[in-house]
Amino acid sequence: MVRHLKRVYCGPLTVEFQHLQCLQEKKWFSKNFEQIQNEVLSDECRVHSCKLMLKSQAFDHFLANKFTTVKRYGGEGAESVMAFYDEFFSMAAQVNISNVVIANAHRGRLNLLTCLLHFPPVAMFQKMKGKREFPENVAGAGDVLSHLFASVDLPYGCRSIHVSLLPNPSHLEAVNPVACGKTRAKMQSMKVGDYCDTGISGNNEVVCLQVHGDAAFAGQGIIAETFALANVPHYRIGGSIHLIINNQIGYTTEAERTRSSEYCSDVGKIIGCPVIRVNGDYPEEVVKACRLAFLYREQFNRDVVVDLICYRKWGHNELDEPSLTQPLMYKVIQSRSNVPDAYAERLTNEGVCSKEDLHNDVNQWIATLSENLTQLDSYVPKANHLRKQWSGLVQASSAITVWDTGIKEDILKFIGGRSVLLPKGFNVHPTLKKTHIERRLQKMHYGIDIDWATAEALAVGSLLLQGFNVRISGQDVGRGTFSQRHAMFVDQQTDEGYIPLNHMFPEQNCFFEVANSILSEEAVLGYEYGFSIENPKTLVIWEAQFGDFFNGAQIIIDTFVTGGESKWLLQSGLVMILPHGMDGAGPEHSTCRVERFLQASDSREDGVDGDDVNIQIVNPTTPAQYFHVLRRQVVRNFRKPLVIVGPKILLRHPLAVSNIVEISPGTMFQPVLSDDSMDPKNVKRVIFVSGKHYYSLLKERETKGFNNMAIVRLECLCPFPVKELQAEIQKFSNAEDFVWSQEEHRNYGAWTFVAPRFQNIIGKKLRYIGRSVLAIPAVGVGDVHQQEAKQIVEATFA
């Protein structure tokens, strides 16, 4: 018995599953693990795996000889991972999975691309020579070699599977929630899993493979955040398979210093993941590990971790000298035989294949690589964006386009009524019945006093009717941070939620997904970005609980949202709503730090912007403007990320309301709102402002009775509305004083963005009025805040 247990559980393939909470899963693992140990791989499978490993090794050797100074982050020491990938794709085809989404870091990425994902070697060689990966007529700055990606159909048996290897930034593991979001978006498009028409949960069409490094898996907090999403409604994807390429080192740090746990895989246990641990020196056991993981995921729709223990033949990259920091480890590594060679020798000794057959296969692969190398000067790169579901869309132009986003009044009234229509017997909270439902019905009847929440419901409902899905995600988005939205009502007797906009009419086939998220910013925003890059027919919104909480997701913003199209040609219509306003709430609940987004934009301060800016930033002051900007995101023929400087007190401000005419046909988002209450001939001072500060200034002007000072609102900050502002300057031709008034401190807000553009492009030097510089976004002392606010308003009209 002891010998049997040692043979089964103490060999090159072993498992950890006793921590599983479900007895059924434990029994399954015990039974299937012991069964798979006794499986004998076919000779065809063994030879195929060996050839893949030899091709991977030959590819690394080819690059080492032809591109001696290139950091390729090769797969040497972990070649058996090629057998894992191949078995993964084969298993996917066998169980009728049609789509595979892969998140993968840099180690061995090029090997996967060329050896299995049909990435043209010549395209890779061009990149190594410093050439563009995009055609000259396509706008894009490109990315580095180790971030290349693929989207390809692979034939396996009599089936074809589509594999998407996502582009990744250098920030380790940041791509993982992106892959999960893209996976769920595919499920929505295919109507499988949680989106299945029959209402049966589960997923047998799409699978996500997350490939990790050992040090990053243990060290990066986004891994724990992404695991926390795994089984949450509106985020679950039927389980991911996690593959750790365990080099037993992190850059130059020994394994025992990369974590406090015994194993790098232990973080997976936070959701009870079983762990399959396999020695990479044994390719056949690696194949079995893949099979076991795949079968578990198919059976239980839960995450599973495969810890592939291998080594890294060179340093962090091929130009590093690893013996400087790990002399003993690298004495062992340099003295041992390579895994592909050792496995090839084993197969030939057993008579499974001949050396000649293996050599011919490798030589043919090297000849292919050499032929591709000769095509360097003649190869024209291809742009693979805007295909399939993205066909019909274009790259945004250098001009500013205008889109009619108004809706007929009778349709708006229908949507408004349906947005608060509850089924018979639903026990609604009495406060909501009076303050939300009855008031909305009254507003829609008369078509006046439309507030922010109503405008949002009308925008969402109209998009659903037009054939777009809408998804809003974030902490407490169903109710809304400020108890304003109530897109989802909760029965007071059963706790069951109900979303009226999903029941507007019986044949409805587009839906509003309201996803109350875990308490995370980075993983959740990454997830929503991934959702947004899959299908342009879904409006994807992420709302921060408070505006400045986005900085918990700064990596996603910097590496994906603001640069994804320029680096990878991936368009995203992701909307970020960031509640903002200097209301006395202190340093962390006041400002959305709009200056950071403005600084991250590629808006020009010495030229005119077009739709092709990398990110669009608006600060709407009316519900109608909010309505239009939401609809514009998916009505137009391109996609751009949008930052909405969101309201807090404006949600219920008596003046921040709109009427139904403002969102009817022929209406649209206005980048600048003029001041029509003043006679232009009498205006001596033009006050430019953005956001809710407008209402404080308006109140002061009306109280003091000033009739020679116009207040002009910049509703759109990026792209900078040059044409509209020039028209305002011309309109108030007698004005002598031009002021920028803001409630934020001088080193925050839009001042440093608008000032040079007014001076360089508009030809007007603005005078600044606002708070002075401060180390934090807002003071924490209420009296000081009130004094500052009073001084700004008074100084603006002084």
PDB file of N, CA and C in Angstrom, residues 36 133 216-217 269 338 418 495 542 688 750 768 796:
ATOM      1  N   ILE A  36      -5.751   8.698 -14.199  1.00  0.00           N
ATOM      2  CA  ILE A  36      -4.914   9.320 -15.226  1.00  0.00           C
ATOM      3  C   ILE A  36      -3.452   8.919 -15.082  1.00  0.00           C
ATOM      4  N   GLU A 133       5.064  47.152 -36.753  1.00  0.00           N
ATOM      5  CA  GLU A 133       4.223  45.967 -36.919  1.00  0.00           C
ATOM      6  C   GLU A 133       2.895  46.282 -37.584  1.00  0.00           C
ATOM      7  N   ALA A 216       5.452  36.234  -9.841  1.00  0.00           N
ATOM      8  CA  ALA A 216       4.351  37.173 -10.049  1.00  0.00           C
ATOM      9  C   ALA A 216       3.045  36.621  -9.490  1.00  0.00           C
ATOM     10  N   PHE A 217       2.822  35.328  -9.654  1.00  0.00           N
ATOM     11  CA  PHE A 217       1.588  34.719  -9.170  1.00  0.00           C
ATOM     12  C   PHE A 217       1.470  34.891  -7.661  1.00  0.00           C
ATOM     13  N   LYS A 269      -5.563  29.016  -3.246  1.00  0.00           N
ATOM     14  CA  LYS A 269      -6.385  28.363  -2.222  1.00  0.00           C
ATOM     15  C   LYS A 269      -7.400  29.314  -1.590  1.00  0.00           C
ATOM     16  N   ASN A 338      19.256  19.326 -22.017  1.00  0.00           N
ATOM     17  CA  ASN A 338      18.017  20.030 -22.289  1.00  0.00           C
ATOM     18  C   ASN A 338      16.850  19.047 -22.323  1.00  0.00           C
ATOM     19  N   ARG A 418     -41.456  52.280 -18.297  1.00  0.00           N
ATOM     20  CA  ARG A 418     -41.027  50.890 -18.111  1.00  0.00           C
ATOM     21  C   ARG A 418     -39.858  50.774 -17.142  1.00  0.00           C
ATOM     22  N   ASP A 495     -35.885  39.533  -0.900  1.00  0.00           N
ATOM     23  CA  ASP A 495     -34.515  39.929  -1.235  1.00  0.00           C
ATOM     24  C   ASP A 495     -34.179  39.714  -2.713  1.00  0.00           C
ATOM     25  N   TRP A 542     -17.892  51.411 -16.195  1.00  0.00           N
ATOM     26  CA  TRP A 542     -17.382  51.164 -14.842  1.00  0.00           C
ATOM     27  C   TRP A 542     -17.550  52.454 -14.056  1.00  0.00           C
ATOM     28  N   PHE A 688     -14.870  81.226 -17.968  1.00  0.00           N
ATOM     29  CA  PHE A 688     -14.900  79.844 -18.444  1.00  0.00           C
ATOM     30  C   PHE A 688     -14.828  78.907 -17.250  1.00  0.00           C
ATOM     31  N   ALA A 750      -8.580  71.253 -14.228  1.00  0.00           N
ATOM     32  CA  ALA A 750      -8.272  71.380 -15.654  1.00  0.00           C
ATOM     33  C   ALA A 750      -7.379  72.562 -15.994  1.00  0.00           C
ATOM     34  N   TYR A 768      -6.355  83.120 -13.892  1.00  0.00           N
ATOM     35  CA  TYR A 768      -6.765  82.015 -13.020  1.00  0.00           C
ATOM     36  C   TYR A 768      -7.435  82.511 -11.753  1.00  0.00           C
ATOM     37  N   THR A 796     -14.194  85.559  -8.436  1.00  0.00           N
ATOM     38  CA  THR A 796     -14.558  85.405  -9.847  1.00  0.00           C
ATOM     39  C   THR A 796     -15.314  86.626 -10.355  1.00  0.00           C
TER      40      THR A 796
END
